[in-house]
Amino acid sequence: MLIIKLVLTVLALTLASPGLTETARVAAASDLRFAFDELQPIFEKIHPPHRLELIMGSSGKLMQQIENGAPFDVFFSADVNFPRALVASGKAVAPVTTYAFGRIVLWSAKVDASRLTLASLTQPEFRRIAIAAPEHAPYGARAREALQHSGVWHQVQPKLVFGENISHTAQLIDSQAAEVGIIALSLAMNDGLKAKGGYFLIPANTHQPLEQAFAVTRYGRNNPAAQAVARFMSTPQARGVLQRHGFSMSDEGKP
């Protein structure tokens, strides 16, 4: 019995050891797709006991999943109001931390979008225009605001096709299911998309800021890996990666 007790004690101490691998399940807005391709290996190299498991999607749908009990540890949202709502409902814990500001651009795999403006979308050659679904994708909501601000919303509305999230929207344009569309600067700056066409940076004053923020959920509150992710995102190294991928550290609209 003494031996069994000793074995159980050693096992309990081992399981409690901070050196053991922990996984953080990170739910992230899909505009972070390429940024996290770079951030994940850096994080795992700096924090060798920990791993990231990434789930990408639209911010609104990810928030709904968390509200319905999805066991994500950290939530990265393209709209600061979503993690704030989760904190208010007890599904996430304070603080809500702004990590960057996003921008929207016109992009096309068919024409040189750098020569276009929002007014160009009324031209008959553009029969299908892709934006993310405004109801649950912050980039789609900002695209709608920009089109309304520019006075072309009612003219282009019949042409619109909607992506499930901003990454899916880029796929619609890349496959030429739509001739042109509005996507995240962070996606348009990726080498794969950049090689297929230029982009037009939509003026920041045509829409509300894309203030992006994260929060640790109630599942991640006691997860060392989740806490490490939260600390990592405030480091100069992580901020530098975000800036290289088109994100701004302020709302001045300058990536």
Coordinates of N, CA and C in Angstrom, one line a residue:
M1 N 0.8 -1.2 0.0 CA 0.0 0.0 0.0 C 0.9 1.3 0.0
L2 N 2.0 1.2 0.7 CA 2.9 2.3 0.8 C 3.5 2.6 -0.6
I3 N 3.8 1.6 -1.3 CA 4.4 1.7 -2.7 C 3.3 2.4 -3.6
I4 N 2.1 1.9 -3.5 CA 1.0 2.4 -4.3 C 0.8 3.9 -4.0
K5 N 0.8 4.2 -2.8 CA 0.6 5.6 -2.4 C 1.7 6.5 -2.9
L6 N 3.0 6.0 -2.9 CA 4.1 6.7 -3.4 C 4.0 7.0 -4.9
V7 N 3.6 5.9 -5.6 CA 3.4 6.0 -7.1 C 2.3 7.0 -7.4
L8 N 1.2 7.0 -6.7 CA 0.1 7.9 -6.9 C 0.6 9.4 -6.7
T9 N 1.4 9.5 -5.6 CA 1.9 10.9 -5.3 C 2.8 11.4 -6.4
V10 N 3.7 10.6 -6.8 CA 4.6 11.0 -7.9 C 3.8 11.3 -9.2
L11 N 2.8 10.5 -9.5 CA 2.0 10.7 -10.7 C 1.3 12.1 -10.6
A12 N 0.7 12.3 -9.4 CA 0.0 13.6 -9.2 C 0.9 14.8 -9.4
L13 N 2.1 14.7 -8.8 CA 3.1 15.8 -8.9 C 3.5 16.0 -10.4
T14 N 3.6 14.9 -11.1 CA 4.0 15.0 -12.5 C 3.0 15.6 -13.3
L15 N 1.7 15.3 -13.1 CA 0.6 15.9 -13.8 C 0.5 17.3 -13.6
A16 N 0.8 17.7 -12.4 CA 0.7 19.2 -12.0 C 1.9 20.0 -12.4
S17 N 2.9 19.3 -13.0 CA 4.2 20.0 -13.4 C 3.9 21.0 -14.5
P18 N 4.4 22.2 -14.3 CA 4.2 23.3 -15.4 C 5.0 23.0 -16.6
G19 N 5.9 22.0 -16.6 CA 6.7 21.7 -17.8 C 5.9 20.8 -18.8
L20 N 4.8 20.2 -18.4 CA 4.1 19.3 -19.3 C 3.4 20.2 -20.4
T21 N 3.3 19.5 -21.5 CA 2.7 20.1 -22.7 C 1.2 20.5 -22.4
E22 N 0.9 21.7 -22.7 CA -0.5 22.2 -22.7 C -0.9 22.7 -24.1
T23 N -2.1 22.5 -24.5 CA -2.6 23.0 -25.8 C -3.6 24.1 -25.5
A24 N -3.4 25.2 -26.3 CA -4.4 26.3 -26.3 C -5.2 26.2 -27.5
R25 N -6.5 26.0 -27.4 CA -7.4 26.0 -28.5 C -7.8 27.4 -28.8
V26 N -7.3 27.9 -29.9 CA -7.4 29.3 -30.3 C -8.4 29.5 -31.4
A27 N -9.5 30.2 -31.1 CA -10.5 30.5 -32.2 C -10.2 31.9 -32.7
A28 N -9.9 32.0 -34.0 CA -9.4 33.2 -34.5 C -10.1 33.7 -35.8
A29 N -10.4 34.9 -35.9 CA -10.9 35.5 -37.1 C -10.1 35.1 -38.3
S30 N -10.7 34.8 -39.5 CA -9.9 34.3 -40.6 C -9.0 35.3 -41.3
D31 N -9.1 36.6 -40.9 CA -8.1 37.5 -41.5 C -6.8 37.3 -40.9
L32 N -6.7 36.5 -39.8 CA -5.4 36.2 -39.2 C -4.7 34.9 -39.8
R33 N -5.3 34.4 -40.8 CA -4.9 33.1 -41.4 C -3.4 33.1 -41.6
F34 N -2.9 34.0 -42.4 CA -1.5 34.0 -42.8 C -0.6 34.5 -41.7
A35 N -1.1 35.5 -40.9 CA -0.3 35.9 -39.7 C -0.1 34.8 -38.7
F36 N -1.1 33.9 -38.5 CA -0.9 32.8 -37.6 C 0.0 31.7 -38.2
D37 N 0.1 31.7 -39.5 CA 1.1 30.7 -40.1 C 2.5 31.1 -39.6
E38 N 2.7 32.3 -39.3 CA 4.1 32.8 -38.8 C 4.1 32.8 -37.3
L39 N 3.0 33.2 -36.7 CA 3.0 33.4 -35.2 C 3.0 32.0 -34.5
Q40 N 2.4 31.0 -35.0 CA 2.3 29.7 -34.3 C 3.6 29.1 -34.1
P41 N 4.5 29.0 -35.1 CA 5.8 28.4 -34.8 C 6.7 29.2 -33.9
I42 N 6.6 30.5 -34.0 CA 7.3 31.4 -33.1 C 6.9 31.2 -31.7
F43 N 5.6 31.1 -31.5 CA 5.1 30.9 -30.1 C 5.5 29.6 -29.6
E44 N 5.4 28.5 -30.4 CA 5.7 27.2 -29.9 C 7.2 27.0 -29.7
K45 N 8.1 27.8 -30.4 CA 9.5 27.8 -30.1 C 9.9 28.5 -28.8
I46 N 9.2 29.6 -28.6 CA 9.4 30.3 -27.3 C 8.9 29.6 -26.1
H47 N 7.7 28.9 -26.3 CA 7.1 28.2 -25.2 C 7.0 26.7 -25.6
P48 N 8.2 26.0 -25.5 CA 8.2 24.6 -25.9 C 7.2 23.7 -25.2
P49 N 6.8 23.9 -24.0 CA 5.8 23.0 -23.4 C 4.4 23.1 -24.1
H50 N 4.2 24.2 -24.8 CA 2.8 24.5 -25.2 C 2.6 24.4 -26.7
R51 N 1.4 24.1 -27.1 CA 1.0 24.0 -28.5 C -0.3 24.8 -28.8
L52 N -0.4 25.2 -30.0 CA -1.6 25.9 -30.4 C -2.5 25.0 -31.3
E53 N -3.8 25.0 -31.1 CA -4.7 24.4 -32.0 C -5.6 25.5 -32.6
L54 N -5.5 25.8 -33.9 CA -6.2 26.9 -34.5 C -7.5 26.5 -35.1
I55 N -8.5 27.3 -34.8 CA -9.8 27.1 -35.4 C -10.2 28.5 -36.0
M56 N -10.2 28.6 -37.4 CA -10.5 29.9 -38.0 C -11.9 30.0 -38.5
G57 N -12.4 31.2 -38.5 CA -13.8 31.4 -39.0 C -14.2 32.9 -38.9
S58 N -15.5 33.1 -39.1 CA -16.0 34.5 -38.9 C -16.1 34.8 -37.4
S59 N -15.8 36.0 -37.0 CA -15.8 36.4 -35.6 C -17.2 36.1 -35.0
G60 N -18.3 36.5 -35.7 CA -19.6 36.4 -35.2 C -20.0 34.9 -34.9
K61 N -19.6 34.0 -35.9 CA -20.0 32.6 -35.7 C -19.1 32.0 -34.6
L62 N -17.9 32.4 -34.5 CA -17.0 31.8 -33.4 C -17.6 32.2 -32.1
M63 N -18.0 33.5 -32.0 CA -18.6 34.0 -30.7 C -19.9 33.1 -30.4
Q64 N -20.7 32.9 -31.4 CA -21.9 32.0 -31.1 C -21.5 30.7 -30.6
Q65 N -20.5 30.1 -31.2 CA -20.0 28.8 -30.7 C -19.5 28.8 -29.3
I66 N -18.8 29.9 -28.9 CA -18.4 30.0 -27.5 C -19.6 30.2 -26.6
E67 N -20.5 31.0 -27.0 CA -21.7 31.1 -26.2 C -22.5 29.8 -26.0
N68 N -22.4 28.9 -27.0 CA -23.1 27.7 -26.9 C -22.2 26.6 -26.3
G69 N -21.0 27.0 -25.8 CA -20.3 26.0 -25.0 C -19.0 25.4 -25.7
A70 N -18.7 25.9 -26.9 CA -17.5 25.4 -27.5 C -16.3 25.6 -26.6
P71 N -15.4 24.6 -26.4 CA -14.3 24.7 -25.4 C -13.1 25.4 -26.0
F72 N -13.2 26.6 -26.6 CA -12.1 27.3 -27.0 C -11.4 28.0 -25.8
D73 N -10.1 28.2 -25.9 CA -9.4 28.8 -24.7 C -9.2 30.3 -24.9
V74 N -8.9 30.7 -26.2 CA -8.7 32.1 -26.5 C -9.5 32.5 -27.7
F75 N -10.0 33.7 -27.7 CA -10.9 34.1 -28.9 C -10.3 35.4 -29.4
F76 N -9.8 35.3 -30.7 CA -9.3 36.5 -31.4 C -10.4 36.9 -32.4
S77 N -10.9 38.1 -32.2 CA -12.0 38.7 -33.0 C -11.6 39.9 -33.8
A78 N -12.2 39.9 -35.0 CA -12.0 41.1 -35.8 C -12.8 42.3 -35.4
D79 N -13.7 42.1 -34.4 CA -14.5 43.2 -33.8 C -14.4 43.1 -32.3
V80 N -13.9 44.2 -31.7 CA -13.7 44.2 -30.3 C -14.9 44.0 -29.5
N81 N -16.1 44.3 -30.1 CA -17.3 44.2 -29.3 C -17.7 42.7 -29.1
F82 N -17.3 41.8 -29.8 CA -17.6 40.4 -29.6 C -17.0 39.8 -28.4
P83 N -15.7 40.0 -28.2 CA -15.1 39.5 -26.9 C -15.6 40.3 -25.7
R84 N -15.9 41.6 -25.9 CA -16.5 42.3 -24.8 C -17.9 41.7 -24.4
A85 N -18.7 41.3 -25.4 CA -20.0 40.7 -25.1 C -19.8 39.4 -24.3
L86 N -18.7 38.6 -24.7 CA -18.5 37.4 -24.0 C -18.1 37.6 -22.5
V87 N -17.3 38.6 -22.3 CA -16.9 38.9 -20.9 C -18.1 39.3 -20.1
A88 N -19.0 40.1 -20.7 CA -20.2 40.6 -20.1 C -21.1 39.4 -19.7
S89 N -21.1 38.4 -20.5 CA -22.0 37.2 -20.3 C -21.4 36.1 -19.4
G90 N -20.1 36.4 -19.1 CA -19.4 35.4 -18.2 C -18.7 34.2 -19.0
K91 N -18.8 34.3 -20.4 CA -18.2 33.3 -21.2 C -16.7 33.5 -21.4
A92 N -16.2 34.7 -21.1 CA -14.8 35.0 -21.2 C -14.4 35.9 -20.0
V93 N -13.1 36.0 -19.7 CA -12.7 36.8 -18.6 C -11.9 38.0 -19.0
A94 N -12.0 39.1 -18.3 CA -11.3 40.3 -18.6 C -9.8 40.1 -18.3
P95 N -8.9 40.8 -19.0 CA -9.3 42.0 -19.9 C -9.5 41.6 -21.3
V96 N -10.2 42.4 -22.0 CA -10.3 42.3 -23.5 C -9.2 43.2 -24.0
T97 N -8.3 42.6 -24.8 CA -7.1 43.3 -25.2 C -7.1 43.5 -26.7
T98 N -7.0 44.8 -27.1 CA -6.9 45.1 -28.6 C -5.5 44.7 -29.0
Y99 N -5.4 44.0 -30.1 CA -4.1 43.5 -30.6 C -3.7 44.2 -32.0
A100 N -4.7 44.8 -32.7 CA -4.4 45.4 -34.0 C -5.7 46.1 -34.5
F101 N -5.5 46.8 -35.6 CA -6.6 47.4 -36.4 C -6.4 46.8 -37.8
G102 N -7.5 46.4 -38.4 CA -7.5 45.9 -39.8 C -7.9 47.0 -40.8
R103 N -7.7 46.7 -42.1 CA -8.1 47.5 -43.2 C -8.8 46.6 -44.3
I104 N -9.6 47.3 -45.1 CA -10.3 46.6 -46.2 C -9.8 47.1 -47.5
V105 N -9.7 46.2 -48.5 CA -9.2 46.6 -49.8 C -10.1 46.0 -50.9
L106 N -10.1 46.6 -52.1 CA -10.7 45.9 -53.3 C -9.6 45.0 -53.8
W107 N -10.0 43.8 -54.2 CA -9.0 42.9 -54.8 C -9.7 42.1 -55.9
S108 N -8.9 41.7 -56.8 CA -9.4 40.9 -57.9 C -8.2 40.0 -58.5
A109 N -8.6 38.8 -58.9 CA -7.6 37.9 -59.6 C -7.8 38.0 -61.1
K110 N -8.7 38.9 -61.5 CA -9.0 39.0 -62.9 C -8.6 40.3 -63.5
V111 N -8.7 41.4 -62.8 CA -8.3 42.7 -63.2 C -7.3 43.3 -62.2
D112 N -6.7 44.4 -62.6 CA -5.8 45.1 -61.7 C -6.6 46.0 -60.8
A113 N -6.9 45.5 -59.6 CA -7.7 46.3 -58.7 C -7.1 47.6 -58.2
S114 N -5.8 47.7 -58.3 CA -5.1 48.9 -57.9 C -5.5 50.1 -58.7
R115 N -6.2 49.8 -59.8 CA -6.6 50.9 -60.7 C -8.1 51.2 -60.5
L116 N -8.7 50.5 -59.5 CA -10.2 50.7 -59.3 C -10.4 51.6 -58.1
T117 N -11.7 52.0 -58.0 CA -12.2 52.6 -56.7 C -13.6 51.9 -56.5
L118 N -14.2 52.3 -55.4 CA -15.5 51.7 -55.1 C -16.5 52.1 -56.2
A119 N -16.4 53.3 -56.8 CA -17.3 53.7 -57.8 C -17.1 52.8 -59.1
S120 N -16.0 52.2 -59.2 CA -15.8 51.3 -60.4 C -16.7 50.1 -60.3
L121 N -17.2 49.7 -59.1 CA -18.0 48.5 -59.0 C -19.3 48.6 -59.7
T122 N -19.8 49.8 -60.0 CA -21.0 50.0 -60.7 C -20.9 49.7 -62.2
Q123 N -19.7 49.5 -62.7 CA -19.5 49.2 -64.1 C -20.1 47.8 -64.5
P124 N -20.7 47.7 -65.7 CA -21.4 46.5 -66.1 C -20.4 45.3 -66.2
E125 N -19.1 45.5 -66.3 CA -18.2 44.4 -66.4 C -18.1 43.6 -65.1
F126 N -18.5 44.2 -64.0 CA -18.4 43.5 -62.7 C -19.9 43.0 -62.4
R127 N -20.1 41.8 -62.7 CA -21.4 41.2 -62.5 C -21.6 40.5 -61.2
R128 N -20.5 40.1 -60.6 CA -20.5 39.5 -59.2 C -19.4 40.2 -58.4
I129 N -19.8 40.6 -57.2 CA -18.9 41.3 -56.3 C -19.0 40.6 -54.9
A130 N -17.8 40.1 -54.4 CA -17.9 39.4 -53.2 C -17.5 40.2 -52.0
I131 N -18.3 40.1 -50.9 CA -18.0 40.6 -49.6 C -18.3 39.5 -48.6
A132 N -17.8 39.6 -47.4 CA -18.1 38.7 -46.4 C -19.5 39.0 -45.8
A133 N -20.2 38.0 -45.3 CA -21.6 38.2 -44.8 C -21.6 39.3 -43.7
P134 N -22.2 40.4 -43.9 CA -22.2 41.5 -42.9 C -22.8 41.1 -41.6
E135 N -23.7 40.1 -41.6 CA -24.4 39.8 -40.4 C -23.5 39.2 -39.3
H136 N -22.5 38.5 -39.7 CA -21.6 37.9 -38.6 C -20.1 38.1 -38.9
A137 N -19.7 38.7 -40.0 CA -18.3 38.9 -40.3 C -18.0 40.4 -40.3
P138 N -17.2 40.8 -39.4 CA -16.9 42.3 -39.2 C -16.4 42.9 -40.5
Y139 N -15.6 42.2 -41.3 CA -15.1 42.7 -42.6 C -16.2 42.9 -43.5
G140 N -17.2 42.1 -43.5 CA -18.4 42.3 -44.4 C -19.2 43.5 -43.9
A141 N -19.3 43.7 -42.6 CA -20.0 44.9 -42.1 C -19.3 46.2 -42.5
R142 N -18.0 46.2 -42.5 CA -17.2 47.4 -42.9 C -17.3 47.6 -44.4
A143 N -17.3 46.5 -45.1 CA -17.5 46.6 -46.6 C -18.8 47.3 -46.9
R144 N -19.8 46.9 -46.3 CA -21.2 47.5 -46.5 C -21.1 48.9 -46.1
E145 N -20.5 49.3 -45.0 CA -20.4 50.7 -44.6 C -19.7 51.5 -45.7
A146 N -18.6 51.0 -46.2 CA -17.8 51.7 -47.2 C -18.6 51.9 -48.5
L147 N -19.3 50.9 -48.9 CA -20.2 51.0 -50.1 C -21.3 52.0 -49.9
Q148 N -21.9 52.0 -48.7 CA -22.9 53.0 -48.4 C -22.4 54.4 -48.4
H149 N -21.2 54.5 -47.7 CA -20.6 55.9 -47.6 C -20.2 56.4 -49.0
S150 N -19.9 55.5 -49.9 CA -19.5 55.9 -51.2 C -20.6 56.1 -52.2
G151 N -21.8 55.8 -51.7 CA -23.1 56.1 -52.5 C -23.3 55.1 -53.6
V152 N -22.7 53.9 -53.5 CA -22.9 52.9 -54.5 C -23.6 51.6 -54.0
W153 N -24.0 51.6 -52.8 CA -24.6 50.4 -52.2 C -25.8 49.9 -52.9
H154 N -26.7 50.7 -53.2 CA -27.9 50.3 -53.9 C -27.7 49.8 -55.3
Q155 N -26.7 50.4 -55.9 CA -26.4 49.9 -57.3 C -25.7 48.6 -57.3
V156 N -24.8 48.3 -56.3 CA -24.0 47.1 -56.4 C -24.7 45.9 -55.6
Q157 N -25.7 46.3 -54.8 CA -26.3 45.2 -53.9 C -26.8 44.0 -54.7
P158 N -27.5 44.2 -55.9 CA -27.9 43.0 -56.7 C -26.8 42.1 -57.2
K159 N -25.6 42.7 -57.2 CA -24.4 41.9 -57.7 C -23.7 41.1 -56.6
L160 N -24.0 41.4 -55.4 CA -23.2 40.9 -54.3 C -23.4 39.4 -54.1
V161 N -22.2 38.7 -53.8 CA -22.2 37.3 -53.4 C -21.5 37.4 -52.0
F162 N -21.9 36.5 -51.1 CA -21.4 36.6 -49.8 C -20.5 35.4 -49.3
G163 N -19.4 35.7 -48.8 CA -18.5 34.7 -48.3 C -18.9 34.4 -46.8
E164 N -18.6 33.2 -46.4 CA -18.9 32.8 -45.0 C -18.1 33.6 -44.0
N165 N -16.9 33.9 -44.4 CA -15.9 34.7 -43.6 C -15.0 35.4 -44.6
I166 N -14.0 36.2 -44.2 CA -13.2 36.9 -45.1 C -12.3 36.1 -45.9
S167 N -11.9 35.0 -45.3 CA -11.0 34.0 -46.1 C -11.8 33.4 -47.2
H168 N -13.0 33.0 -46.9 CA -13.9 32.4 -47.9 C -14.2 33.4 -49.0
T169 N -14.3 34.6 -48.6 CA -14.6 35.7 -49.6 C -13.4 35.8 -50.6
A170 N -12.2 35.8 -50.1 CA -11.0 35.8 -50.9 C -11.0 34.6 -51.9
Q171 N -11.4 33.5 -51.4 CA -11.5 32.3 -52.2 C -12.4 32.4 -53.4
L172 N -13.6 33.1 -53.1 CA -14.6 33.3 -54.2 C -14.0 34.2 -55.3
I173 N -13.2 35.2 -54.9 CA -12.6 36.1 -55.9 C -11.5 35.3 -56.6
D174 N -10.7 34.6 -55.8 CA -9.5 33.9 -56.4 C -10.0 32.9 -57.5
S175 N -11.1 32.2 -57.2 CA -11.6 31.2 -58.1 C -12.4 31.9 -59.3
Q176 N -12.6 33.2 -59.2 CA -13.3 34.0 -60.2 C -14.8 33.6 -60.2
A177 N -15.3 33.1 -59.0 CA -16.7 33.1 -58.8 C -17.3 34.5 -58.7
A178 N -16.4 35.4 -58.4 CA -16.7 36.9 -58.4 C -15.5 37.6 -59.1
E179 N -15.9 38.6 -59.9 CA -14.8 39.3 -60.6 C -13.9 40.1 -59.7
V180 N -14.5 40.6 -58.6 CA -13.8 41.5 -57.7 C -14.5 41.4 -56.4
G181 N -13.9 41.9 -55.3 CA -14.5 41.9 -54.0 C -13.7 42.7 -53.0
I182 N -14.3 42.8 -51.8 CA -13.6 43.5 -50.7 C -13.2 42.5 -49.7
I183 N -11.8 42.5 -49.5 CA -11.3 41.5 -48.5 C -10.3 42.3 -47.5
A184 N -9.8 41.5 -46.6 CA -8.8 42.1 -45.7 C -7.5 42.4 -46.3
L185 N -6.9 43.5 -45.9 CA -5.5 43.8 -46.4 C -4.6 42.7 -46.0
S186 N -4.8 42.1 -44.8 CA -3.9 41.1 -44.4 C -3.9 39.9 -45.3
L187 N -5.0 39.6 -46.0 CA -5.0 38.6 -47.0 C -4.4 39.0 -48.3
A188 N -4.8 40.2 -48.8 CA -4.3 40.7 -50.1 C -2.8 40.9 -50.1
M189 N -2.2 41.0 -48.9 CA -0.7 41.2 -48.9 C 0.0 39.9 -48.9
N190 N -0.7 38.8 -48.7 CA 0.0 37.5 -48.8 C 0.6 37.3 -50.2
D191 N 1.7 36.6 -50.2 CA 2.4 36.4 -51.5 C 1.6 35.8 -52.6
G192 N 0.8 34.7 -52.2 CA 0.0 34.0 -53.1 C -1.1 34.9 -53.8
L193 N -1.7 35.7 -53.0 CA -2.8 36.6 -53.6 C -2.1 37.8 -54.3
K194 N -1.1 38.3 -53.7 CA -0.4 39.5 -54.2 C 0.1 39.2 -55.7
A195 N 0.5 38.0 -55.9 CA 1.1 37.6 -57.2 C 0.0 37.6 -58.3
K196 N -1.3 37.5 -57.9 CA -2.4 37.4 -58.8 C -3.1 38.8 -59.1
G197 N -2.8 39.8 -58.3 CA -3.4 41.1 -58.6 C -3.1 42.1 -57.5
G198 N -3.1 43.4 -57.9 CA -2.9 44.5 -57.0 C -4.2 44.7 -56.2
Y199 N -4.1 45.6 -55.3 CA -5.3 46.0 -54.5 C -5.5 47.5 -54.4
F200 N -6.7 47.9 -54.1 CA -7.0 49.3 -53.8 C -7.4 49.4 -52.3
L201 N -6.6 50.2 -51.6 CA -6.8 50.4 -50.2 C -8.0 51.3 -50.0
I202 N -9.1 50.8 -49.4 CA -10.3 51.6 -49.2 C -10.0 52.6 -48.1
P203 N -10.3 53.9 -48.3 CA -10.1 54.9 -47.3 C -10.7 54.5 -45.9
A204 N -9.9 54.7 -44.9 CA -10.4 54.4 -43.5 C -11.6 55.2 -43.1
N205 N -11.7 56.4 -43.7 CA -12.8 57.2 -43.2 C -14.2 56.9 -43.8
T206 N -14.2 55.8 -44.6 CA -15.5 55.4 -45.2 C -16.2 54.3 -44.3
H207 N -15.6 53.9 -43.2 CA -16.2 52.9 -42.4 C -15.7 53.0 -41.0
Q208 N -16.4 52.3 -40.1 CA -16.0 52.3 -38.7 C -14.6 51.5 -38.6
P209 N -13.8 51.8 -37.6 CA -12.5 51.2 -37.4 C -12.7 49.7 -37.2
L210 N -11.8 48.9 -37.7 CA -11.8 47.4 -37.5 C -10.9 47.2 -36.3
E211 N -11.3 47.6 -35.1 CA -10.6 47.3 -33.9 C -10.7 45.8 -33.5
Q212 N -9.6 45.2 -33.5 CA -9.5 43.7 -33.3 C -9.0 43.4 -31.9
A213 N -9.6 42.4 -31.2 CA -9.2 42.2 -29.8 C -9.3 40.7 -29.5
F214 N -8.7 40.3 -28.4 CA -8.8 38.9 -28.0 C -9.1 38.9 -26.5
A215 N -9.7 37.8 -26.1 CA -9.9 37.5 -24.6 C -9.8 36.1 -24.4
V216 N -9.3 35.7 -23.2 CA -9.2 34.4 -22.7 C -10.6 34.0 -22.3
T217 N -11.1 32.8 -22.7 CA -12.4 32.3 -22.3 C -12.4 31.7 -20.9
R218 N -13.6 31.4 -20.5 CA -13.6 30.7 -19.1 C -13.0 29.4 -19.2
Y219 N -12.9 28.7 -20.3 CA -12.2 27.4 -20.4 C -10.7 27.6 -20.3
G220 N -10.2 28.8 -20.8 CA -8.8 29.0 -20.9 C -8.2 29.7 -19.6
R221 N -9.1 30.0 -18.7 CA -8.7 30.8 -17.5 C -7.6 30.1 -16.7
N222 N -7.7 28.8 -16.6 CA -6.7 28.1 -15.9 C -5.8 27.2 -16.7
N223 N -5.7 27.6 -18.0 CA -4.8 26.9 -19.0 C -3.5 27.7 -19.1
P224 N -2.4 27.1 -18.7 CA -1.1 27.9 -18.8 C -0.8 28.2 -20.3
A225 N -1.2 27.4 -21.2 CA -0.9 27.7 -22.6 C -1.7 28.9 -23.1
A226 N -3.0 29.0 -22.7 CA -3.8 30.2 -23.0 C -3.2 31.4 -22.4
Q227 N -2.8 31.4 -21.2 CA -2.2 32.6 -20.6 C -0.9 33.0 -21.3
A228 N -0.1 32.0 -21.7 CA 1.1 32.3 -22.5 C 0.8 32.9 -23.8
V229 N -0.3 32.5 -24.5 CA -0.7 33.2 -25.7 C -1.0 34.6 -25.5
A230 N -1.8 34.9 -24.4 CA -2.1 36.3 -24.1 C -0.9 37.1 -23.8
R231 N 0.1 36.6 -23.1 CA 1.3 37.4 -22.9 C 2.1 37.5 -24.2
F232 N 2.2 36.5 -25.0 CA 2.9 36.5 -26.2 C 2.4 37.6 -27.2
M233 N 1.1 37.8 -27.3 CA 0.6 38.8 -28.3 C 0.9 40.2 -28.0
S234 N 1.4 40.5 -26.8 CA 1.8 41.9 -26.4 C 3.3 42.1 -26.7
T235 N 4.0 41.1 -27.1 CA 5.5 41.2 -27.3 C 5.8 41.9 -28.6
P236 N 6.9 42.6 -28.7 CA 7.3 43.3 -29.9 C 7.4 42.3 -31.1
Q237 N 7.8 41.0 -30.8 CA 7.9 40.0 -31.9 C 6.6 39.8 -32.5
A238 N 5.6 39.5 -31.7 CA 4.2 39.2 -32.2 C 3.7 40.5 -32.9
R239 N 3.8 41.6 -32.4 CA 3.3 42.9 -33.0 C 4.0 43.1 -34.3
G240 N 5.3 42.8 -34.4 CA 6.0 42.9 -35.7 C 5.5 42.0 -36.8
V241 N 5.1 40.8 -36.4 CA 4.5 39.9 -37.4 C 3.2 40.4 -37.9
L242 N 2.3 40.9 -37.0 CA 1.1 41.5 -37.4 C 1.2 42.7 -38.3
Q243 N 2.2 43.5 -38.0 CA 2.4 44.7 -38.9 C 2.9 44.2 -40.3
R244 N 3.7 43.2 -40.4 CA 4.2 42.7 -41.7 C 3.0 42.1 -42.5
H245 N 2.0 41.7 -41.8 CA 0.8 41.2 -42.5 C -0.3 42.2 -42.7
G246 N 0.0 43.5 -42.6 CA -0.9 44.5 -43.0 C -1.8 45.1 -41.8
F247 N -1.5 44.7 -40.6 CA -2.3 45.2 -39.5 C -1.6 46.4 -38.9
S248 N -2.4 47.3 -38.4 CA -1.9 48.5 -37.8 C -2.0 48.4 -36.3
M249 N -1.1 49.1 -35.6 CA -1.1 49.1 -34.2 C -2.0 50.3 -33.6
S250 N -2.5 51.1 -34.5 CA -3.4 52.2 -34.1 C -4.5 52.3 -35.1
D251 N -5.5 53.2 -34.8 CA -6.6 53.3 -35.7 C -6.4 54.5 -36.7
E252 N -5.1 54.8 -37.0 CA -4.8 55.9 -37.9 C -4.9 55.4 -39.3
G253 N -5.1 54.1 -39.5 CA -5.3 53.6 -40.9 C -4.0 53.4 -41.6
K254 N -2.9 53.3 -40.9 CA -1.6 53.1 -41.6 C -1.1 51.8 -41.1
P255 N -1.0 50.8 -42.0 CA -0.5 49.5 -41.6 C 0.9 49.5 -41.2

